[in-house]
Structure formats: structure tokens, C-alpha cells
Short mmCIF file of C-alpha atoms and ligand atoms in Angstrom, two decimals:
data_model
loop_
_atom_site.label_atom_id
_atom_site.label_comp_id
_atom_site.label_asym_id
_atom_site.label_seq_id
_atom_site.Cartn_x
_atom_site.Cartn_y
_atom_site.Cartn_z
CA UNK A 1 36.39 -3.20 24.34
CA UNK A 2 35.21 -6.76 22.94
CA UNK A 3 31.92 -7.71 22.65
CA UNK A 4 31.62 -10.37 26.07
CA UNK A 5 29.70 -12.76 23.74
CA UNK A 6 30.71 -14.25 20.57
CA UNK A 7 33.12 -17.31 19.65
CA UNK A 8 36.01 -17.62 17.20
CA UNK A 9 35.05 -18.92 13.87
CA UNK A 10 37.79 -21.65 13.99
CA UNK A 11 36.23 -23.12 17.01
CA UNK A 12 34.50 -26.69 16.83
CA UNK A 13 30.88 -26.99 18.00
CA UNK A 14 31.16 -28.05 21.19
CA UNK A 15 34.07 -25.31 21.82
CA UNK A 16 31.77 -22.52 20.82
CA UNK A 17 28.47 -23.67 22.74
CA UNK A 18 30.87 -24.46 25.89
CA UNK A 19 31.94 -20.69 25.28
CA UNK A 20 28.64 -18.98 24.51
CA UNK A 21 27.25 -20.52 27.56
CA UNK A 22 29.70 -19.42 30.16
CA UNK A 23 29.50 -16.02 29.04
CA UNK A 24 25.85 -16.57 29.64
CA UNK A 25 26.05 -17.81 32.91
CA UNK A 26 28.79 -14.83 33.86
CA UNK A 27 27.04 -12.11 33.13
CA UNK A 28 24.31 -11.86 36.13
CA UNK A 29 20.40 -11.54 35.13
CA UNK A 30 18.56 -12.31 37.64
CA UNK A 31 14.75 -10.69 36.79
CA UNK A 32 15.19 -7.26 36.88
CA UNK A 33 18.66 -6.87 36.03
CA UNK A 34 18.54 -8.21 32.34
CA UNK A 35 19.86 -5.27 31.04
CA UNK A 36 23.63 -5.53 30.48
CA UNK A 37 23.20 -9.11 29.39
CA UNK A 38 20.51 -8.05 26.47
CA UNK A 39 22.80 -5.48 25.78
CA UNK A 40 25.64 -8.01 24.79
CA UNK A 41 23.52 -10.44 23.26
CA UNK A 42 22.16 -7.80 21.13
CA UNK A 43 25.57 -6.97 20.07
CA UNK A 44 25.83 -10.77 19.04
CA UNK A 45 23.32 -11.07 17.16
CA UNK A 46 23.47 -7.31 15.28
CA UNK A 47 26.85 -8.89 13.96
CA UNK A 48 25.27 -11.66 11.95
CA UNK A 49 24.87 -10.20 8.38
CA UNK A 50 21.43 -12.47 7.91
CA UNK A 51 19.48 -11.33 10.99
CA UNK A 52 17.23 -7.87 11.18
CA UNK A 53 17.77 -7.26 14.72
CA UNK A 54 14.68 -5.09 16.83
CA UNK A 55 14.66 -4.07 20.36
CA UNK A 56 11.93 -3.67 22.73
CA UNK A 57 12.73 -2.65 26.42
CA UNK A 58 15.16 -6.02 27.55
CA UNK A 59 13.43 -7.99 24.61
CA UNK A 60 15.59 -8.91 21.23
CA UNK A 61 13.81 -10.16 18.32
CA UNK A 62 15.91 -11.38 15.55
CA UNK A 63 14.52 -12.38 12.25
CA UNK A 64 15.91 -14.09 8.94
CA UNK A 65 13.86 -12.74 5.69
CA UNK A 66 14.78 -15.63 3.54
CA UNK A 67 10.87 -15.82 1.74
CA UNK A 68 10.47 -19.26 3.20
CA UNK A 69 6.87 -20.37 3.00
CA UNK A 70 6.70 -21.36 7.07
CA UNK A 71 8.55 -19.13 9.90
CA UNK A 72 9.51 -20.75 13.40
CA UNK A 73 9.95 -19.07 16.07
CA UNK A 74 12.83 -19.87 19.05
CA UNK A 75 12.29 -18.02 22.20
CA UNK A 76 14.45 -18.30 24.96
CA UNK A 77 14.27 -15.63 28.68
CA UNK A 78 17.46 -14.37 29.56
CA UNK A 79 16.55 -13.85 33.14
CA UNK A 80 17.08 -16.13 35.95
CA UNK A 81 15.25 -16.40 39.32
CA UNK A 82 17.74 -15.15 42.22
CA UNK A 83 20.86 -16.87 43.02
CA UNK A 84 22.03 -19.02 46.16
CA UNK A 85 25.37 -19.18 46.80
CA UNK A 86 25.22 -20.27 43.02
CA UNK A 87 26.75 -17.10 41.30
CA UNK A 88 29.07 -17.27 39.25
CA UNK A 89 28.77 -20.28 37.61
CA UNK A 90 32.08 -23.06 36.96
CA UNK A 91 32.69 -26.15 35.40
CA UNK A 92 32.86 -29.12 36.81
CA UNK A 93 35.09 -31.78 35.42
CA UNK A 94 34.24 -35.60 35.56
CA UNK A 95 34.97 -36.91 38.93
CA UNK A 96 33.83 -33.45 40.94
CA UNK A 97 31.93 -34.18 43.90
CA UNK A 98 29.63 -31.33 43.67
CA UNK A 99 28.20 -33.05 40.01
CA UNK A 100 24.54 -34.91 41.40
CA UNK A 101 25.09 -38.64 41.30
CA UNK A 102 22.56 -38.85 38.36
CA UNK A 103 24.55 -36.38 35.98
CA UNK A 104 27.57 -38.36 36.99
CA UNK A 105 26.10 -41.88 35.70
CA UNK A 106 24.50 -40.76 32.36
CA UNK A 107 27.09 -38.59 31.70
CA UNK A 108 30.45 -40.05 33.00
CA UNK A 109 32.49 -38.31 30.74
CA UNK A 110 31.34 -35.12 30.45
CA UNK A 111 32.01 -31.46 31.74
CA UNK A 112 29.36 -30.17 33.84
CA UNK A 113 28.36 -26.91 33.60
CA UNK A 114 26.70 -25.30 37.86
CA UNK A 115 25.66 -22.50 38.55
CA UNK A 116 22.06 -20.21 38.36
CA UNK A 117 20.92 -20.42 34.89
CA UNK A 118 22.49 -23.87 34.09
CA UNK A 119 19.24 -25.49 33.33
CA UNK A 120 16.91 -22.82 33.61
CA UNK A 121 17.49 -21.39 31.10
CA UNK A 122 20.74 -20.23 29.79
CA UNK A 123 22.19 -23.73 28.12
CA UNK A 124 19.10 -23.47 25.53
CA UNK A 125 19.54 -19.38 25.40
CA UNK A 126 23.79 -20.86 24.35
CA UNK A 127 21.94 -23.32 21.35
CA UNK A 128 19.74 -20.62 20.37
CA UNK A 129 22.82 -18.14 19.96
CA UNK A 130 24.78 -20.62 17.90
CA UNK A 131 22.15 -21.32 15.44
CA UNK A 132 21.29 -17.88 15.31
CA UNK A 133 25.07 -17.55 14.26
CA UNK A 134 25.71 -20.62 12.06
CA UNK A 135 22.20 -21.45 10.36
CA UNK A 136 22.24 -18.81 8.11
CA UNK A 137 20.12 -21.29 5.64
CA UNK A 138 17.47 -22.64 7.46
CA UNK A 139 14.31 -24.78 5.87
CA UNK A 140 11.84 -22.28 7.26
CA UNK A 141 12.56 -18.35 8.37
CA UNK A 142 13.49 -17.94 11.52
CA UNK A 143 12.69 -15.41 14.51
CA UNK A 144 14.71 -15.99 17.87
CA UNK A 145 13.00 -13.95 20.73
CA UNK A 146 15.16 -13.18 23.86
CA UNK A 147 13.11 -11.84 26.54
CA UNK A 148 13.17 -10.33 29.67
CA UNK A 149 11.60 -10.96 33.04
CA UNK A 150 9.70 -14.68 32.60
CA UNK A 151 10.21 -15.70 35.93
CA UNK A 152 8.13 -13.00 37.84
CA UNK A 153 4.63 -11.62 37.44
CA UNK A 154 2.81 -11.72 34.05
CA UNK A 155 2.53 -8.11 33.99
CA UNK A 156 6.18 -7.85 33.69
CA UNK A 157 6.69 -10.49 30.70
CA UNK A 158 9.18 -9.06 28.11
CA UNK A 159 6.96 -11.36 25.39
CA UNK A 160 3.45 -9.96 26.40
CA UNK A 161 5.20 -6.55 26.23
CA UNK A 162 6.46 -6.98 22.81
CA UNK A 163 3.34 -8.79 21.68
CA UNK A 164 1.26 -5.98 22.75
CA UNK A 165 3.78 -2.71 21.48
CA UNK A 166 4.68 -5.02 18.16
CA UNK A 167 2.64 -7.97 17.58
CA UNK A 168 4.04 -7.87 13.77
CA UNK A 169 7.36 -8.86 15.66
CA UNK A 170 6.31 -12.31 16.60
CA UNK A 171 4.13 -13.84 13.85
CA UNK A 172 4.76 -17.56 13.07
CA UNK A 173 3.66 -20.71 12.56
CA UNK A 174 5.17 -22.73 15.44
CA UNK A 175 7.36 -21.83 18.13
CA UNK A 176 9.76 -23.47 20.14
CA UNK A 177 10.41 -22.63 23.38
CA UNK A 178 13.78 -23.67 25.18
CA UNK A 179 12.57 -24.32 28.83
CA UNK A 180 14.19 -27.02 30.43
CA UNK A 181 13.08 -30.47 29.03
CA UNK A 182 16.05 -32.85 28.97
CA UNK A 183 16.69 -32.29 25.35
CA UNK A 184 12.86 -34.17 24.75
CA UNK A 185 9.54 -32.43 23.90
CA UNK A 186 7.52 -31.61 26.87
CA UNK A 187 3.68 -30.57 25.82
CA UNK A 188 1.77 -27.39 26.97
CA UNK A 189 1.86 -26.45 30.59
CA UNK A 190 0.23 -26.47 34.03
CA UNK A 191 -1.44 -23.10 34.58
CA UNK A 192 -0.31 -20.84 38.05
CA UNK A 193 -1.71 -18.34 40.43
CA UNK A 194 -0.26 -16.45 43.11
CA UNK A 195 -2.16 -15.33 46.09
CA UNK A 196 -1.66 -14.30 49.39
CA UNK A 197 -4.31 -15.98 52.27
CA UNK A 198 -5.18 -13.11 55.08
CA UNK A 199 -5.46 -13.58 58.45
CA UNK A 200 -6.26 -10.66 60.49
CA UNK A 201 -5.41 -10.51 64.52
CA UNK A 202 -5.40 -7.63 67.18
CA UNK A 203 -2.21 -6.14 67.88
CA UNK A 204 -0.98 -5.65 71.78
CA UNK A 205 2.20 -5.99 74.13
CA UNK A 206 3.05 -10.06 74.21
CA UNK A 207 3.16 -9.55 77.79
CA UNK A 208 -0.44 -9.17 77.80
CA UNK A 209 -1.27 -11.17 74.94
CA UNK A 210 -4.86 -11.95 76.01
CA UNK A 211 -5.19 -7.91 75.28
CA UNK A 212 -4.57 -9.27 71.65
CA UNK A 213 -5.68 -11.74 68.52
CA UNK A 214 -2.50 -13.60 67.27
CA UNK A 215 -2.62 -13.51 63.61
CA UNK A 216 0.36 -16.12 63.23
CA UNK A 217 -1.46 -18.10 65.32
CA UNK A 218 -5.01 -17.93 63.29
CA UNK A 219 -3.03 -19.20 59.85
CA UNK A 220 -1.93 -22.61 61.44
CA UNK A 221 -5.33 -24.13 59.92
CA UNK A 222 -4.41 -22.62 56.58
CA UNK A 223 -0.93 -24.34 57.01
CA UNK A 224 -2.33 -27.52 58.30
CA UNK A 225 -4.50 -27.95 55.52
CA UNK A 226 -2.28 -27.03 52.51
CA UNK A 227 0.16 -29.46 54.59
CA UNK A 228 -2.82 -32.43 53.84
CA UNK A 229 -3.26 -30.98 50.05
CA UNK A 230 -2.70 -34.27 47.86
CA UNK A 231 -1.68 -33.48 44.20
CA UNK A 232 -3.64 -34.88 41.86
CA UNK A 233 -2.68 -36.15 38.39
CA UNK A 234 -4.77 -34.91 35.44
CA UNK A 235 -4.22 -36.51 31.80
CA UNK A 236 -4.67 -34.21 29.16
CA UNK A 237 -4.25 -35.45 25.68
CA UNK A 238 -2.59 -38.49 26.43
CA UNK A 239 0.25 -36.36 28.48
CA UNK A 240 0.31 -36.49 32.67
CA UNK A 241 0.38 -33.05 34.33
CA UNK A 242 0.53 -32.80 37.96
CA UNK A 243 -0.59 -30.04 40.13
CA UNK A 244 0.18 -28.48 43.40
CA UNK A 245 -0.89 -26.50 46.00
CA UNK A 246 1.98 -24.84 48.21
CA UNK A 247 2.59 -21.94 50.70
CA UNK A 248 5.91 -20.22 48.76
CA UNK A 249 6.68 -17.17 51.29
CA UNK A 250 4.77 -16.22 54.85
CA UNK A 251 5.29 -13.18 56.48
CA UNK A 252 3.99 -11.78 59.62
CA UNK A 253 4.14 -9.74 62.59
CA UNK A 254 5.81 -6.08 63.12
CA UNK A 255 7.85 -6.63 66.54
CA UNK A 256 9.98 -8.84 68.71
CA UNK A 257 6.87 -8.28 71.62
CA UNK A 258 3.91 -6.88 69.21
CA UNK A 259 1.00 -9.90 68.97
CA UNK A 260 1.02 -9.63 64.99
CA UNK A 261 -2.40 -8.28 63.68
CA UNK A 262 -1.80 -9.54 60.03
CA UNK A 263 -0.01 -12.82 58.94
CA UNK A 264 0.28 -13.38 55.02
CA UNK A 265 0.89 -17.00 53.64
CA UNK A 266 1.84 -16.55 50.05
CA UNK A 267 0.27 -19.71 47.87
CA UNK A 268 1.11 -20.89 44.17
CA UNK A 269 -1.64 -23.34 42.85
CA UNK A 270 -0.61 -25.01 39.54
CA UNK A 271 -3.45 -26.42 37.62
CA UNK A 272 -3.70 -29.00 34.45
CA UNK A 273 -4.44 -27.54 31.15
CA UNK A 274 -8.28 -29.67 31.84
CA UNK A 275 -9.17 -25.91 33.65
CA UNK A 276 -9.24 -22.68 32.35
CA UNK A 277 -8.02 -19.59 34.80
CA UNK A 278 -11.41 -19.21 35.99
CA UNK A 279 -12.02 -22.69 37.20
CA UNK A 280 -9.00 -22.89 39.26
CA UNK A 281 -9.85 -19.98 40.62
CA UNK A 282 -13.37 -21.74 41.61
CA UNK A 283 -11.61 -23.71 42.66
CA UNK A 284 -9.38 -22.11 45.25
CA UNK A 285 -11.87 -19.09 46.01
CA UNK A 286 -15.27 -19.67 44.69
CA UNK A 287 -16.98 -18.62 40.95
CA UNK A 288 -17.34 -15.21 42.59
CA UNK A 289 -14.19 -13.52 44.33
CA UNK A 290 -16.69 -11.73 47.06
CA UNK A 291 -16.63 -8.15 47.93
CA UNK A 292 -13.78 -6.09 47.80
CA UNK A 293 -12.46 -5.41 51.30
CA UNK A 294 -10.48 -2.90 50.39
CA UNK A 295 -6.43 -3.23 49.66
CA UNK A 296 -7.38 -5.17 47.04
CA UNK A 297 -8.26 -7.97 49.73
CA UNK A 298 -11.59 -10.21 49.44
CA UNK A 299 -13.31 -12.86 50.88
CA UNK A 300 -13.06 -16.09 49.46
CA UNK A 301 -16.77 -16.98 48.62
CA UNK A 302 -15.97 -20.75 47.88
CA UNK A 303 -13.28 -23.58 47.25
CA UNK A 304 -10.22 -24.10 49.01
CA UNK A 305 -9.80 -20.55 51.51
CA UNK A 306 -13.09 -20.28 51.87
CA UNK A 307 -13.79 -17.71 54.44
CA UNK A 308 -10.28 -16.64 54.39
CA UNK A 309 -8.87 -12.93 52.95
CA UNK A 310 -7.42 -13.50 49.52
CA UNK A 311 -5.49 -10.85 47.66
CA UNK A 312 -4.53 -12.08 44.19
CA UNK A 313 -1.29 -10.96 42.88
CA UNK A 314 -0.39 -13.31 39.80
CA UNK A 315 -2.16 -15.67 37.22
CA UNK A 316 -1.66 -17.53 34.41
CA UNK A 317 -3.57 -19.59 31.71
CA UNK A 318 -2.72 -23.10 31.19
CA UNK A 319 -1.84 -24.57 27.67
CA UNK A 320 -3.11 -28.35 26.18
CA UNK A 321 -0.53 -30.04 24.96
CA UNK A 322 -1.45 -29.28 20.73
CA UNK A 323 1.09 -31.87 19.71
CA UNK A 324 -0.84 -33.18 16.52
CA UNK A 325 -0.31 -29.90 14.98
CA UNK A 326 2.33 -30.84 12.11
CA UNK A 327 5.32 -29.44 12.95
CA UNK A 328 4.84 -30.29 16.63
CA UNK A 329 4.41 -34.15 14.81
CA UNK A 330 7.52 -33.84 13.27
CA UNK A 331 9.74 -32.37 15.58
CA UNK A 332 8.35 -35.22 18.52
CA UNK A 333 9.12 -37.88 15.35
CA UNK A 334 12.68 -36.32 15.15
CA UNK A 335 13.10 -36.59 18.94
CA UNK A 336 12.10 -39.68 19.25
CA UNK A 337 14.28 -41.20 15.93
CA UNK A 338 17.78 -39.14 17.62
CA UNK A 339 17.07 -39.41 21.91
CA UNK A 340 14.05 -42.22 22.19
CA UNK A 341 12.73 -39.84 24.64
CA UNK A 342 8.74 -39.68 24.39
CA UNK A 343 7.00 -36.33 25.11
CA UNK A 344 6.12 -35.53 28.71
CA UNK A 345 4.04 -32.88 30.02
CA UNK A 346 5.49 -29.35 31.35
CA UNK A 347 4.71 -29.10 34.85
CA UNK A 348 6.30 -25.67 35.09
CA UNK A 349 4.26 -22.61 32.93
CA UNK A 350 6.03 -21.41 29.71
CA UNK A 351 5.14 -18.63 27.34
CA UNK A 352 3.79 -21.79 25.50
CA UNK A 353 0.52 -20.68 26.83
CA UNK A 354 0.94 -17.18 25.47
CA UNK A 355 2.01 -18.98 22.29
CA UNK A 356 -1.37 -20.65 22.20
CA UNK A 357 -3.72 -17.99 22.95
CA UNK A 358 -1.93 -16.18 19.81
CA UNK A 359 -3.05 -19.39 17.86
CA UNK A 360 0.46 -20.18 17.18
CA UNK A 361 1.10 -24.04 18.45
CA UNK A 362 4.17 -24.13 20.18
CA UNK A 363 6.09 -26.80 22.39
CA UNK A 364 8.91 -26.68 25.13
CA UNK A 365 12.01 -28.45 23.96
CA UNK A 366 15.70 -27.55 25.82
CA UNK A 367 18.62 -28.43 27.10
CA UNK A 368 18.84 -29.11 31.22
CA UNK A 369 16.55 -31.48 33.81
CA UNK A 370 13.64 -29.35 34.31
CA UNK A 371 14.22 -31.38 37.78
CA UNK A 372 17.19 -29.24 38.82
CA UNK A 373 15.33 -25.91 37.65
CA UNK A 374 15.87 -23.40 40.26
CA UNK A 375 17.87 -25.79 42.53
CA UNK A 376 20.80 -24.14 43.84
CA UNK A 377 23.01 -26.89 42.22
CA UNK A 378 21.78 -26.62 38.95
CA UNK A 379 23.90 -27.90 36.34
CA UNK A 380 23.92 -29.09 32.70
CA UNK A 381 26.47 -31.49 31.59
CA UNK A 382 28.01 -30.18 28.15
CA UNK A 383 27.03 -33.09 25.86
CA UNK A 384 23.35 -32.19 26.16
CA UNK A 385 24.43 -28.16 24.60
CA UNK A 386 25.13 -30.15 21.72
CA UNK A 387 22.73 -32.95 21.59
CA UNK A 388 19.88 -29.53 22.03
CA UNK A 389 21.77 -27.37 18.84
CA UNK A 390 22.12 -30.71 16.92
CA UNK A 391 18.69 -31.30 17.21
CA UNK A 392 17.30 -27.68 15.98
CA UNK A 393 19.87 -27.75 13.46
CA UNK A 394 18.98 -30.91 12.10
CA UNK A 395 15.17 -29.74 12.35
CA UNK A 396 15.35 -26.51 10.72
CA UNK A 397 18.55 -27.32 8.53
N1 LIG B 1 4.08 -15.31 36.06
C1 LIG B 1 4.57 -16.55 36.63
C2 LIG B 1 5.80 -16.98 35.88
C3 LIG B 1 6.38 -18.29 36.35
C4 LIG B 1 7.27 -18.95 35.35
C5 LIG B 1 8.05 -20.14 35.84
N2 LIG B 1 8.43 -20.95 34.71
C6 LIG B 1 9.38 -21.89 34.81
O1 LIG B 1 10.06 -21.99 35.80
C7 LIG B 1 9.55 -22.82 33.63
C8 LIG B 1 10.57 -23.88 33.92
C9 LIG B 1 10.04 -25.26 33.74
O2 LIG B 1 9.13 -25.67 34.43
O3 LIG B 1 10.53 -25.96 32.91
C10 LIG B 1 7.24 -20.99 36.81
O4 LIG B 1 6.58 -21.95 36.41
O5 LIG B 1 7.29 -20.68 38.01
C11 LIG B 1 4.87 -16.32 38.11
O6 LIG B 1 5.30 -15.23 38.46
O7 LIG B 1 4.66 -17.22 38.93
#
């Protein structure tokens, strides 16, 4: 059987990225269910001659040994968060109602790739491919990392699980990571932390609700007040991050006529790189988490829920922006000479932050509007698959 990803040698650039990526974008990888696509891609890359290929769980690390003084590192997830009605993916040609209005009037011409993955990120995982492919003489050596599971929990990170079985693996002096950034450099990222808020109630027949506590009830504060949250805008380093404070999921309740004893509201705080993990967590639930109510549940001592049952289930350190390291200098000076775009901060987190507590300065530069990440109409118009390759290649060239 053929190997579902490659492109024929005889194709032009843009052929071969418009290729690359729609095999991307068909083969399903939503977190979890990476596997068959890191299976292919490792097939891709074990066929260029210049590239030692490892494999660690649904994470590919593929290295050029060319003695270069400097090594760069390109890391790209394959996985996507779930679809919407936006599986598989198609093209779109000019004219298609279903491009957004504000693809249609920068890019009037173009094809438009839609579909789960578009921006976020399988059009920079496409560039990656085809340099991995074509630059078999790069400036620097190279290491491309694609990794599994970046959109869920830390703990299931294909990059911390290869730093910590391999950490020879992913040595460097810069990386470049191909989140979503409009083809410009976006600097650091906002920090993140997942929690669910507990509200306990009494459980009885809703006939006889006064028999009961209504849990569902009990959270409407919470709601009302994360409703009034006002993002604030924190400059770090001359970039703008802003933060947020949102319920993402709420669950309750164990019957059509039960008064619900527990109701959950699920809450994702995203914090500027001016606060380290523990002061946003100050800052949601006090300096000290309380005593363990068992479940893994505590009392907020402090900050935002004080009062309220917390049980933490995800966090993540920020990352400053580090863009006067050199080769973060150049590559914004090469940006800025080829797209006049000026770098912005990521509001999203990226394994920049991992990046950065490895002491390797890294940055966020890809193809696709980090505006339409995890939309369901995401979509990448083809010109900016090229603009993103052109712009490593002439980099790292
Ligand atoms: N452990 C975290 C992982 C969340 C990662 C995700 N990153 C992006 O979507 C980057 C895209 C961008 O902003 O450009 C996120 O920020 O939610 C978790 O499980 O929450």
C-alpha cells in the first residue's frame, strides 16, 4: 500500500504543501487518537536519506547531523481538539460562501483550506513536513518534533514525555514552534489552569424539594460573578497579553426529579507571563490551597472562589516573551522585512513555556489566524502554506 503522506518530486511548491496538508487534515487526530497519523508521518520522514528518525510513544523526533555550530528546533502537535461537524476537511475555492468574509478580502484569490486542524495546527505541521523533505542543507542543524496530545492535560504532553524519557532528543538553541500566528511572530504565552468550583446540595424527590439543598441552584453566584469578570490587559516586555476567566463545561445533577447534591462548573483562568503558577493560583484560591477535603477537593482559602470547593485538574506555567535573544532578533527582523507584521503576544499556551523552562528561547511563528483556532470553521487560505515554508526556508536556508 502507499505511504498516505508524501508528494511527487515533480510537483511545484505550492502543489506539494496543498498536498501534504490535506493528507493532514484527512487522516483524523483528534487527542487521543494520534496514532495512525504519527504512524504515516513517521513513514515520511524515515524516507528522507538526511534525517535520523526516533520514536517515543505518538512523538517523532527527526534530526539532521550536519556539524552545524547552532541547532533549531521546529515542533509542531499533530493532534487536534475534537471536531464539529468539521471532519473531513475540503477546499474551498474563491467565491465559496462558507470562506469568513475576512479570508475572502485579504485573500481574494486564493483556495481555502476548512476543516479541524486548518489553523490549529496542521497547515504549519504541512510547512514543517516540506522542509523536513526539501532543506536537506540548512544554515543550522535541524530537529523537527511532532508530538502528541498538546491540547489536553499537561500530564499527557507527548514533549514533556519525550523530554523526560530522552532529554538528549531535544537539545537546541532556539525553537520554533508552529502554533497559529498569522505567518508573524507571536512572543511567549499566557499561562492556564483548569479547575472545577464545588458546590455541594442535599439530594431529595423535586416534588418535595424543600426536603433538599439544590446544588445547581447554589453555583448561580459563581456564574454571576465569573459573568462580571473583566479581563485585564498585562504588558510584558513591550508585548500585550490578555487574560480570562471563563466557566468551559458545568455539569450537575443525577435525575430528571433528583434535587442535584453536587454541581461542578469547570473554569480555565489564563494569566500574563507578569505571574508565575503560584500567583495565579493566589490569585484564584489563596497562597494556601486549604485542607484537603478529600477527592482531591479543597477549600479555597483566598482570591477569586473563596469559600468555594476547588479541585484542580490542569496547570500550566506562563512564558515572557524572550525576544532579544538573537535568533528570536533575527527571525522578528526577517518577519518584519517579508510580511510587515510586528510581533504580538500568544494569548493561547504553547510548549514555548516548556521551551523556556529548558532554557532554550523559543517563539510561536505559523501559518493560520490564531482567531479561528478551534472554531468550527477553521480555515487557512493556501497562500499563507507558502508564505509560512518560504519564510523558514529563507531563515534556515
Ligand atoms: N494543558 C493545557 C493545554 C492547552 C493548550 C492550548 N493551546 C492552544 O490552543 C494554542 C493555540 C494558540 O493559542 O495559538 C490552549 O491554550 O488551550 C490544557 O489542557 O488546557
Amino acid at each position: 500500500m502507499d505511504p498516505m503522506i508524501g508528494f511527487d518530486a515533480n510537483a511545484s511548491q505550492s502543489e506539494a504543501l496543498a498536498t501534504l496538508l490535506t493528507q493532514l487534515m484527512e487522516t483524523y487526530s483528534v487527542s487521543d487518537e494520534e496514532g495512525p497519523l504519527t504512524d504515516e508521518v513517521e513513514t515520511f520522514l524515515k524516507a528522507q536519506p538526511h534525517l535520523t528518525v526516533r520514536r517515543h510513544g505518538d512523538t517523532l523526533v527527526a534530526s539532521t547531523d550536519l556539524g552545524r555550530p547552532s541547532r533549531v528546533i521546529l515542533a509542531g502537535h499533530l493532534d487536534t481538539v475534537p471536531v464539529i461537524d468539521n471532519f473531513p476537511p475540503k477546499w474551498l475555492e474563491p467565491g465559496d460562501p462558507a470562506i469568513r468574509p475576512e479570508v475572502a478580502e485579504a485573500h481574494p484569490h486564493d483556495r481555502v483550506m476548512w476543516g479541524r486542524g486548518a489553523t490549529d495546527m496542521k497547515s504549519s505541521d504541512a510547512a514543517m513536513l516540506y522542509l523536513a523533505a526539501t532543506l536537506t542543507e540548512p544554515r543550522v542543524d535541524l530537529t523537527y518534533v511532532f508530538y502528541d496530545h498538546e491540547e489536553v492535560a499537561a500530564e499527557k504532553n507527548g514533549l514533556r514525555k519525550v523530554v523526560e524519557a530522552h532529554p538528549d532528543w531535544i537539545q537546541g538553541d532556539f525553537a520554533i514552534i508552529g502554533e497559529p500566528t498569522n505567518c508573524g511572530i507571536e512572543g511567549g504565552c499566557n499561562g492556564t489552569m483548569r479547575f472545577d468550583v464545588i458546590v455541594h446540595g442535599v439530594a431529595a424527590h423535586s416534588a418535595r424539594a424543600w426536603m433538599g439543598e439544590n446544588a445547581i441552584h447554589k453555583a448561580a453566584p459563581i456564574l454571576t460573578k465569573l459573568a462580571a469578570y473583566e479581563p485585564s490587559d498585562v504588558e510584558v516586555d513591550g508585548l500585550t497579553y490578555r487574560e480570562g476567566l471563563n466557566a468551559t463545561l458545568i455539569s450537575g445533577g443525577n435525575g430528571t426529579n433528583v434535587i442535584p447534591d453536587e454541581c461542578r462548573i469547570h473554569v480555565n483562568y489564563r494569566f500574563a507571563p507578569d505571574k508565575t503558577l503560584a500567583e495565579a493560583k493566589a490569585l484564584m484560591m489563596g497562597a494556601d490551597a486549604g485542607a484537603e477535603l478529600g477527592n482531591g477537593e479543597h477549600t479555597a482559602t483566598g482570591g477569586f472562589f473563596a469559600g468555594y470547593g476547588i479541585e484542580m485538574k490542569d496547570e500550566s506555567p506562563s512564558a515572557r516573551p524572550g525576544l532579544t535573544d538573537p535568533l528570536a532578533a533575527s527571525l522578528v527582523e526577517l518577519v518584519r522585512e517579508r510580511t510587515g507584521r510586528e510581533p504580538l503576544a500568544k494569548l493561547g499556551w504553547t510548549d514555548v513555556a516548556r521551551f523556556a523552562s529548558l532554557g532554550i528561547p523559543a517563539v510561536n511563528l505559523g501559518a493560520g489566524d490564531p482567531l479561528l483556532a478551534h472554531k468550527h470553521d477553521e480555515q487557512l487560505p493556501a497562500s499563507d502554506l507558502m508564505l509560512m515554508a518560504d519564510l523558514l526556508a529563507d531563515w534556515l536556508g
